[in-house]
Short mmCIF file of C-alpha atoms and ligand atoms in Angstrom, two decimals:
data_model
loop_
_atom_site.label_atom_id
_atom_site.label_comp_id
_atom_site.label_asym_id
_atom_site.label_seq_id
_atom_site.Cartn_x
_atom_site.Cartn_y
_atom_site.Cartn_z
CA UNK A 1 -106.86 1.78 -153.88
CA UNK A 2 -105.12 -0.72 -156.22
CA UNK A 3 -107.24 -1.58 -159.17
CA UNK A 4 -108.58 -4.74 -159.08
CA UNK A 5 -105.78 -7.72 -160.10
CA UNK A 6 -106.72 -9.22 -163.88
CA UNK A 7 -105.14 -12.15 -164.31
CA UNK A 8 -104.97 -12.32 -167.79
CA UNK A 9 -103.33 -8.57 -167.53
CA UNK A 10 -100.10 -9.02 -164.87
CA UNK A 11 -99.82 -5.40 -163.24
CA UNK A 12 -96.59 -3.71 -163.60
CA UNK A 13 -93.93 -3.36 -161.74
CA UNK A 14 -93.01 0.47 -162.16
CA UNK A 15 -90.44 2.13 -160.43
CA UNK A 16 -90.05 6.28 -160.47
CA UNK A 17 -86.95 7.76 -159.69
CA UNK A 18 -87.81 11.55 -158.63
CA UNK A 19 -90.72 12.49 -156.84
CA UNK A 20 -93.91 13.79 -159.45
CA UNK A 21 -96.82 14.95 -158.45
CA UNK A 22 -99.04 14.05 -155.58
CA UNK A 23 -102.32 13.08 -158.06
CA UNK A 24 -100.21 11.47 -160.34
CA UNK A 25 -97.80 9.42 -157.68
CA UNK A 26 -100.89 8.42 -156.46
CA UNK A 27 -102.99 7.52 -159.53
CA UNK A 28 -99.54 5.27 -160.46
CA UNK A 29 -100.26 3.83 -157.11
CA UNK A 30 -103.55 2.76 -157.94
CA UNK A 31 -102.87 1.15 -161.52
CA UNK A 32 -99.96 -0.54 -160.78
CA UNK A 33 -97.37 -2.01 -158.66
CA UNK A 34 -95.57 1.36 -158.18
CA UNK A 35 -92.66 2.46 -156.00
CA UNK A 36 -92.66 6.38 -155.96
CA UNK A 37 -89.55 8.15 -154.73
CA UNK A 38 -91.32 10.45 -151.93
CA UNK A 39 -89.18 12.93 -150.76
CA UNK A 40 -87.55 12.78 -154.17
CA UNK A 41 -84.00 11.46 -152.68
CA UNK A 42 -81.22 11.31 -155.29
CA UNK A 43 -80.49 8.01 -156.86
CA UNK A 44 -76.90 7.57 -157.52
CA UNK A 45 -75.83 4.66 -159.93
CA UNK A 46 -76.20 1.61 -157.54
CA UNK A 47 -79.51 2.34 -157.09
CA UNK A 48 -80.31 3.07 -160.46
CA UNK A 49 -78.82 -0.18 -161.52
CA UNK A 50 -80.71 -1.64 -158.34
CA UNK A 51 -84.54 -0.28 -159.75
CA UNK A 52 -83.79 -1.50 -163.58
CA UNK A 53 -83.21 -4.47 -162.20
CA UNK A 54 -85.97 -4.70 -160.15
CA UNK A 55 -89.15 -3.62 -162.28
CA UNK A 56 -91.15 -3.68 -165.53
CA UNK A 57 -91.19 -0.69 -166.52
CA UNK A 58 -88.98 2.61 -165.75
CA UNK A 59 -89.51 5.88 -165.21
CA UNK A 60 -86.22 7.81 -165.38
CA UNK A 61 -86.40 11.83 -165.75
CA UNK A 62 -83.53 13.91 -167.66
CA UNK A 63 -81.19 13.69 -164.11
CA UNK A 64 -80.91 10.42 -164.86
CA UNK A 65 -78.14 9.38 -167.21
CA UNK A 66 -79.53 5.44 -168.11
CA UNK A 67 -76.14 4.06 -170.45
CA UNK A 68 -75.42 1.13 -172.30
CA UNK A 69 -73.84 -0.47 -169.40
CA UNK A 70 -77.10 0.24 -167.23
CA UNK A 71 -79.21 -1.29 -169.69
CA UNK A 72 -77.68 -3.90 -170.37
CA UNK A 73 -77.36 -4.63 -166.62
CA UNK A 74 -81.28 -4.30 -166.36
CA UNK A 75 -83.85 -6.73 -165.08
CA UNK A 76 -85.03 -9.18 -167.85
CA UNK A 77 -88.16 -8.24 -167.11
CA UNK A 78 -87.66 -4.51 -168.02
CA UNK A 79 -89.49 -4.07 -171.23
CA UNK A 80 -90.46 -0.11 -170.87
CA UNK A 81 -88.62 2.58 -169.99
CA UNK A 82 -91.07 5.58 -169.66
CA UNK A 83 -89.41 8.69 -169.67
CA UNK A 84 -90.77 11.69 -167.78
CA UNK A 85 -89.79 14.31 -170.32
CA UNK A 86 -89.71 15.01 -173.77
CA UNK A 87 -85.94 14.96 -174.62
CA UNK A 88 -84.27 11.30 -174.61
CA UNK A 89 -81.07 12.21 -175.01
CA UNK A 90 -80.10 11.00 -171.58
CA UNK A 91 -81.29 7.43 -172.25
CA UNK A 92 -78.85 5.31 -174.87
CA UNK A 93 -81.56 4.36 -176.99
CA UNK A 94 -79.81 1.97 -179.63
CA UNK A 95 -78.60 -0.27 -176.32
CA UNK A 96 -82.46 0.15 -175.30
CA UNK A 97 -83.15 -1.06 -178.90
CA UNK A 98 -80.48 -3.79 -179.00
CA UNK A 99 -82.28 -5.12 -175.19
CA UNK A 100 -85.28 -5.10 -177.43
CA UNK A 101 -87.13 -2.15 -174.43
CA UNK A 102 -89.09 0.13 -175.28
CA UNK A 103 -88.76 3.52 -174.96
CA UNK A 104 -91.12 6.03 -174.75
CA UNK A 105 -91.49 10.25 -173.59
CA UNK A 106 -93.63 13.34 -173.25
CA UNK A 107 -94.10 15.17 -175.99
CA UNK A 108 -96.94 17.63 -177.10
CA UNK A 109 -97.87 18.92 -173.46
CA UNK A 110 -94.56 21.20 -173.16
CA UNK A 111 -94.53 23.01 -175.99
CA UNK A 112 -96.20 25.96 -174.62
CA UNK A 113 -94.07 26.57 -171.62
CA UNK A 114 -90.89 26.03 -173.28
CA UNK A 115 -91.95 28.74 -176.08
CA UNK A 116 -93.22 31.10 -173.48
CA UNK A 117 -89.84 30.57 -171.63
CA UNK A 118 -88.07 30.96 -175.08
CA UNK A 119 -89.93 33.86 -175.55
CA UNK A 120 -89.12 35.50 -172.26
CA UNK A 121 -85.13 34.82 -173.13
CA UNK A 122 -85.73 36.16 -176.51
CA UNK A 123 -87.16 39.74 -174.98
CA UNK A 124 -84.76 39.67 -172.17
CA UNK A 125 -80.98 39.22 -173.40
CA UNK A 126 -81.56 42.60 -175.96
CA UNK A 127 -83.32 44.50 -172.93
CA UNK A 128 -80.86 43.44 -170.61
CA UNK A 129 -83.90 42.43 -168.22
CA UNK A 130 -81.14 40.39 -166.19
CA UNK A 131 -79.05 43.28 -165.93
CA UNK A 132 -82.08 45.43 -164.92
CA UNK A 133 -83.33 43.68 -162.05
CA UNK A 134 -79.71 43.11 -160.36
CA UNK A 135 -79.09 47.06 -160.24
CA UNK A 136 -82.28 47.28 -158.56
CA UNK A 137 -81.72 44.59 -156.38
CA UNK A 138 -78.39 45.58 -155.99
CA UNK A 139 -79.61 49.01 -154.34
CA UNK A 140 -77.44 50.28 -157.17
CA UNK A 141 -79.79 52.10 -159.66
CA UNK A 142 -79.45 55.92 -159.00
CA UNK A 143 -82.50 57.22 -161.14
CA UNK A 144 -83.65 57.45 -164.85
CA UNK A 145 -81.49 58.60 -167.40
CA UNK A 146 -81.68 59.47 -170.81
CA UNK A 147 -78.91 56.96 -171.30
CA UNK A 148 -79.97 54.49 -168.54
CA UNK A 149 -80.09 50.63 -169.46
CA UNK A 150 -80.19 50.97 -173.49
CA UNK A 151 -80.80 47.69 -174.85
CA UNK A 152 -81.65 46.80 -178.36
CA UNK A 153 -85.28 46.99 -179.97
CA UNK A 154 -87.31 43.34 -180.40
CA UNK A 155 -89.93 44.61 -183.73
CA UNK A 156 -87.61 44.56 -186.59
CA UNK A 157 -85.46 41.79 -186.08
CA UNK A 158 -84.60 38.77 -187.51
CA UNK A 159 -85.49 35.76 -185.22
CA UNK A 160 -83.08 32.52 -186.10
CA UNK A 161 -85.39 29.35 -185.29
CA UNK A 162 -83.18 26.20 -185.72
CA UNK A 163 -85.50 23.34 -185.72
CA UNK A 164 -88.71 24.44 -186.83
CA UNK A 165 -90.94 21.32 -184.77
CA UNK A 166 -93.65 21.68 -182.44
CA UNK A 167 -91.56 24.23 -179.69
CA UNK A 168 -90.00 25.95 -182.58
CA UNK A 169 -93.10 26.42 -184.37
CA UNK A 170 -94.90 27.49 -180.74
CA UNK A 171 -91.52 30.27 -180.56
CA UNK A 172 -92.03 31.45 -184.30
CA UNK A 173 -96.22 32.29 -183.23
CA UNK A 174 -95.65 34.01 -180.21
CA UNK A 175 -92.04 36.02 -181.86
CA UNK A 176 -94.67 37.38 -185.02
CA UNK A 177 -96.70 39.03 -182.47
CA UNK A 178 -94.00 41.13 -181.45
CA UNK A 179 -92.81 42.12 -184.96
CA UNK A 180 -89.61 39.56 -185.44
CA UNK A 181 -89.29 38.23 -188.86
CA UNK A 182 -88.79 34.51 -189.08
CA UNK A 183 -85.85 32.49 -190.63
CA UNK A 184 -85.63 28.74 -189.90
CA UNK A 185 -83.81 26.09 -190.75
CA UNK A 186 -84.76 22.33 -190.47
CA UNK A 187 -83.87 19.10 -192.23
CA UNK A 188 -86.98 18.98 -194.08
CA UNK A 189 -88.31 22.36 -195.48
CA UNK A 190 -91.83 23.55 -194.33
CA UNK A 191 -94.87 23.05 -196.31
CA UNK A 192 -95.70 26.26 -198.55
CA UNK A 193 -99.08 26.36 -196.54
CA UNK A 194 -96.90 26.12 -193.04
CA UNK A 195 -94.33 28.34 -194.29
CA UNK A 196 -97.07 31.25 -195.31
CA UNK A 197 -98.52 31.21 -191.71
CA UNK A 198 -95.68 32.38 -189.80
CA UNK A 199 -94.28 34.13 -192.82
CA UNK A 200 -91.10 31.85 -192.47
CA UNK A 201 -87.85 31.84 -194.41
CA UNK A 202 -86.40 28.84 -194.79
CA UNK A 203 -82.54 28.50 -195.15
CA UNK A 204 -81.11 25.02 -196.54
CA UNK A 205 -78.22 25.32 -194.56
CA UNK A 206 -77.52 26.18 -190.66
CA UNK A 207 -74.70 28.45 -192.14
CA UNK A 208 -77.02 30.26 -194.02
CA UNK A 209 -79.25 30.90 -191.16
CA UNK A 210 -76.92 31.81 -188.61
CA UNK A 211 -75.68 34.76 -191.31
CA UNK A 212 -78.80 35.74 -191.34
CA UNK A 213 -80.09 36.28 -187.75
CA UNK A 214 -80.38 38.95 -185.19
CA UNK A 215 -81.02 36.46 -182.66
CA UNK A 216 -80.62 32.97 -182.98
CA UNK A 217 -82.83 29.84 -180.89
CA UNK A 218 -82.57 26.50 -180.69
CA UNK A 219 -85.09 23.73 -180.64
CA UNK A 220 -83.26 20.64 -181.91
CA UNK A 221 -83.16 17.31 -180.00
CA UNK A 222 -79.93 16.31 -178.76
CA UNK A 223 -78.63 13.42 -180.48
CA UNK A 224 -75.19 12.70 -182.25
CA UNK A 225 -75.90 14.74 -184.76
CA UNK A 226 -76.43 18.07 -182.73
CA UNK A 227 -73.62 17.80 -180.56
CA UNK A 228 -71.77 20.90 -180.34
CA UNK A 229 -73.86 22.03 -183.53
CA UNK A 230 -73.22 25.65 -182.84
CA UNK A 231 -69.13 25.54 -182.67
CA UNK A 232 -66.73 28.29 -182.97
CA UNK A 233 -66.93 28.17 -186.42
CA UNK A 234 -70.21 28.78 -186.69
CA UNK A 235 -70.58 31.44 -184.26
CA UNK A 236 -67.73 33.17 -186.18
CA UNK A 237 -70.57 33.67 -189.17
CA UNK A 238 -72.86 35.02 -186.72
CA UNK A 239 -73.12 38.90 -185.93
CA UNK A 240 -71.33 40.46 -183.57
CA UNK A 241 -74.85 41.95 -182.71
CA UNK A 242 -76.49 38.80 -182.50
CA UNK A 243 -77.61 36.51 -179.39
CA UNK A 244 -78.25 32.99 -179.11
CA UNK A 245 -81.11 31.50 -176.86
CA UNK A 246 -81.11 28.02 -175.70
CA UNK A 247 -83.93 26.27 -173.98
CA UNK A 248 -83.50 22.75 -175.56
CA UNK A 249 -80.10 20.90 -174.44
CA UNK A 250 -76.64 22.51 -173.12
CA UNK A 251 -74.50 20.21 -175.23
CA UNK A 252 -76.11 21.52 -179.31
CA UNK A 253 -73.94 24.71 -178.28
CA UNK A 254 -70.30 24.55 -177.71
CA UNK A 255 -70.26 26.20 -174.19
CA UNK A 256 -66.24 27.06 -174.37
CA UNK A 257 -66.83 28.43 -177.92
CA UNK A 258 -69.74 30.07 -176.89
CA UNK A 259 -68.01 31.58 -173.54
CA UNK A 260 -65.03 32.94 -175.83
CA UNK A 261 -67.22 34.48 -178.40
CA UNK A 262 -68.82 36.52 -175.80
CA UNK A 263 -65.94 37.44 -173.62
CA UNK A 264 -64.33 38.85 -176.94
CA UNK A 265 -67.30 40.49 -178.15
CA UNK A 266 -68.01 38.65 -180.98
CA UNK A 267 -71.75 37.93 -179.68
CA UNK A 268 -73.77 40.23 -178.13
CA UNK A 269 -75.61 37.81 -175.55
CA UNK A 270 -77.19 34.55 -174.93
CA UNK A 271 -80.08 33.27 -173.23
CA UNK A 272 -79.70 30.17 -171.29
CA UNK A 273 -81.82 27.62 -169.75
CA UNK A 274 -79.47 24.58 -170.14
CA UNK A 275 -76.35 23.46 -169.20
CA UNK A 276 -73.44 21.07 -170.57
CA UNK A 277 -73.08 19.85 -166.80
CA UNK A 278 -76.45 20.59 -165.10
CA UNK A 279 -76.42 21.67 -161.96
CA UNK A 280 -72.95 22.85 -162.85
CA UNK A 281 -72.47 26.52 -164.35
CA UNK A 282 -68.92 27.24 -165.90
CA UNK A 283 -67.95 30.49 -163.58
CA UNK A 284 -66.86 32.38 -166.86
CA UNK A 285 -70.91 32.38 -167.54
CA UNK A 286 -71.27 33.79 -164.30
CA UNK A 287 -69.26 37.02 -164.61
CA UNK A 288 -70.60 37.98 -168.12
CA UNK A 289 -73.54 40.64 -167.34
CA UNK A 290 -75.11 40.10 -170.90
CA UNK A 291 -75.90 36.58 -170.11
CA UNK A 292 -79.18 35.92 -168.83
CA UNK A 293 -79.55 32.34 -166.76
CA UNK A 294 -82.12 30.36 -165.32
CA UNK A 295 -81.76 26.76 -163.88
CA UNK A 296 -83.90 24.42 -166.52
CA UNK A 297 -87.30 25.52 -166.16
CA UNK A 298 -88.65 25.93 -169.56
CA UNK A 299 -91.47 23.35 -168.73
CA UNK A 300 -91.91 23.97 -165.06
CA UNK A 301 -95.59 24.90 -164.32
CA UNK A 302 -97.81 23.12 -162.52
CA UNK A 303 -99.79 22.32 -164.91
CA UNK A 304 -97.06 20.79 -167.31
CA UNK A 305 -95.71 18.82 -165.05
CA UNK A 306 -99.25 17.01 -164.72
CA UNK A 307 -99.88 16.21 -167.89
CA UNK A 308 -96.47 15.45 -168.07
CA UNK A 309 -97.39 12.44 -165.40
CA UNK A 310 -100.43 11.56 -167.39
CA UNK A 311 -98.61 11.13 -170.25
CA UNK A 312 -96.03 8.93 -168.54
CA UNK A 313 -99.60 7.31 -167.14
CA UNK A 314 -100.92 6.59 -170.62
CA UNK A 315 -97.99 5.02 -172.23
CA UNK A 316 -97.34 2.43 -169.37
CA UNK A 317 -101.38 1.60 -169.52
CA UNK A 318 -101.08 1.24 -173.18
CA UNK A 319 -98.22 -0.98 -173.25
CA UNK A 320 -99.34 -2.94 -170.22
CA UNK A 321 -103.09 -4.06 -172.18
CA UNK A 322 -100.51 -5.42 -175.11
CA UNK A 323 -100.62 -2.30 -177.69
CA UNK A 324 -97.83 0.19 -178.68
CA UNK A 325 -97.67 3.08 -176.25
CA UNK A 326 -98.64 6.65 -178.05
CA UNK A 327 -95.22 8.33 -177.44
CA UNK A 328 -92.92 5.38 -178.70
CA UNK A 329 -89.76 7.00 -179.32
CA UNK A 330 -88.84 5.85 -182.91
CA UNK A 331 -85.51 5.34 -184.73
CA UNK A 332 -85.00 9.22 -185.74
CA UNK A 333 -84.43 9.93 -182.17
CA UNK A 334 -81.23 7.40 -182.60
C1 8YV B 401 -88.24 18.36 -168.57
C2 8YV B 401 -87.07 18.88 -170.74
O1 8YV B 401 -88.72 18.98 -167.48
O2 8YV B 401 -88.77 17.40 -171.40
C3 8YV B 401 -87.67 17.84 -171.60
O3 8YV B 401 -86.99 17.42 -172.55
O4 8YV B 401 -86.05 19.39 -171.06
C4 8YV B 401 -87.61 19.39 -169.47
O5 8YV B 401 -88.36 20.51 -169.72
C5 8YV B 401 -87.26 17.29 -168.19
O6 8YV B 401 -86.71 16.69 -169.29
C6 8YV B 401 -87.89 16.24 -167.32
O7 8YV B 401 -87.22 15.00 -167.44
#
């Protein structure tokens, strides 16, 4: 049921471009003027340009590249673009800016996921979990053996954490319990209080980390600034030894760099749950056993993905009665 109209309060016009879920399709129904995409079919450009020109408010996920030259073909009437997600690097925010829309995200209610996914990278790429589970699948594992699938120990070992926010701090928690020291590094350093509780080590510079890590993870945003953050010359000043984990965006790590430094031996392993070219996997990635992969799932869980929804739910309600929406992405983010 619709709610009731107000006419001093115009509802929305909001269109969705993947399917969500069923509650929250359905409670967008009811609050505003919502098309859903049911049966999540893919919307190429046209019909991209098509909804933004169509509709109050947006709600674009991270398949969705939205450019300059979308937004500036929007709707007047688009004022909001809602993002379903946390990163925004998929959205050209200063051509959002210049259209005077707002954009906002989801952050906060995916922490936990992504560190738990982190965290599962983090024990898998030194005991070759990957590895593991394709002998047995395989049909190829011929018994125990003294020598059988030696990995590396986790207790010990120094975890990298560049970009100590909310997922990095969630990481550093859960990586203390199983006995990893923690270095960071982060634009602005810790406070002393913050520090002490996940007996962090802070390193002014992202060279000095990387020298300094067993295993390194990343939990930047993607912006101009990160692009291609981890080049070949910085994973020359890691250790051979070391791995890299990345569940935050494909393009902070050079991905040819990256692919060299392991085919050469120069890193030990990475964890990887994003892509330069999502869906697309570079083959070389694909024949290296000591790379663990999984297809961009560090927030899926049921339970993520609705508050996820709500979130989206809350900012358009806020904006819609007149007030700034709680996850207004702000000029950092540029
Ligand atoms: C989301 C993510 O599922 O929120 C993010 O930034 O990377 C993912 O975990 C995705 O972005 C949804 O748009």
């Amino acid at each position: 049921m619709r709610r009731a109209p107000n006419p001093k309060v115009p509802t929305p016009r909001v269109i969705v471009t993947r399917e969500l879920a069923d509650t929250v399709m359905e409670r967008m129904e009811q609050l505003f003027d919502t098309t859903n995409n049911r049966g999540d079919v893919p919307m190429d450009r046209a019909r991209l340009a098509g909804a933004m020109a169509d509709c109050d408010v947006f709600v674009p996920t991270v398949t969705d590249t939205i450019d300059a030259a979308l937004i500036e073909g929007a709707g007047a009437r688009l004022k909001l673009i809602a993002n379903f997600g946390a990163g925004v690097n998929h959205i050209d925010l200063k051509a959002a800016r210049a259209r005077g829309i707002v954009v906002t995200n989801t952050p906060g209610v995916l922490t936990e996921d992504t560190a738990d996914i982190t965290m599962a990278l983090i024990l898998s790429v030194p005991r070759r979990l990957g590895e593991g589970e394709k002998l047995v699948r395989d049909g190829a594992w011929k018994g125990w053996a003294p020598s059988g699938m030696l990995g590396h120990r986790i207790g010990g070992k120094a975890l990298g954490i560049a970009g100590m926010g909310r997922i990095g701090r969630a990481v550093a928690r859960r990586a203390r319990a199983f006995g990893l020291s923690i270095h960071y590094h982060n634009r602005h350093r810790l406070p002393e209080t913050v520090e002490a509780e996940f007996g962090a080590t802070w390193h002014d510079t992202l060279d000095g980390l990387l020298q300094a890590t067993d295993i390194l993870t990343i939990h930047t945003p993607r912006n101009a600034d990160s692009e291609n953050m981890i080049d070949a010359r910085r994973l020359a000043l890691m250790r051979p030894t070391a791995c890299i984990i990345n569940t935050a965006r494909g393009g902070i790590v050079d991905e040819d760099a990256l692919i060299e430094a392991l085919e050469n031996g120069r890193l030990a392993g990475a964890g990887l749950d994003v892509w330069k070219f999502e869906p697309e996997i570079d083959p070389r990635l694909l024949a290296l056993p000591n790379v663990m992969m999984i297809p961009h799932m560090g927030s899926a869980t049921y339970e993520g993905r609705m508050a996820m929804g709500e979130k989206v739910i809350a900012n358009i309600r806020m904006w819609a009665d007149g007030h700034r929406p709680p996850d207004q992405v702000l000029e950092g983010w540029v």
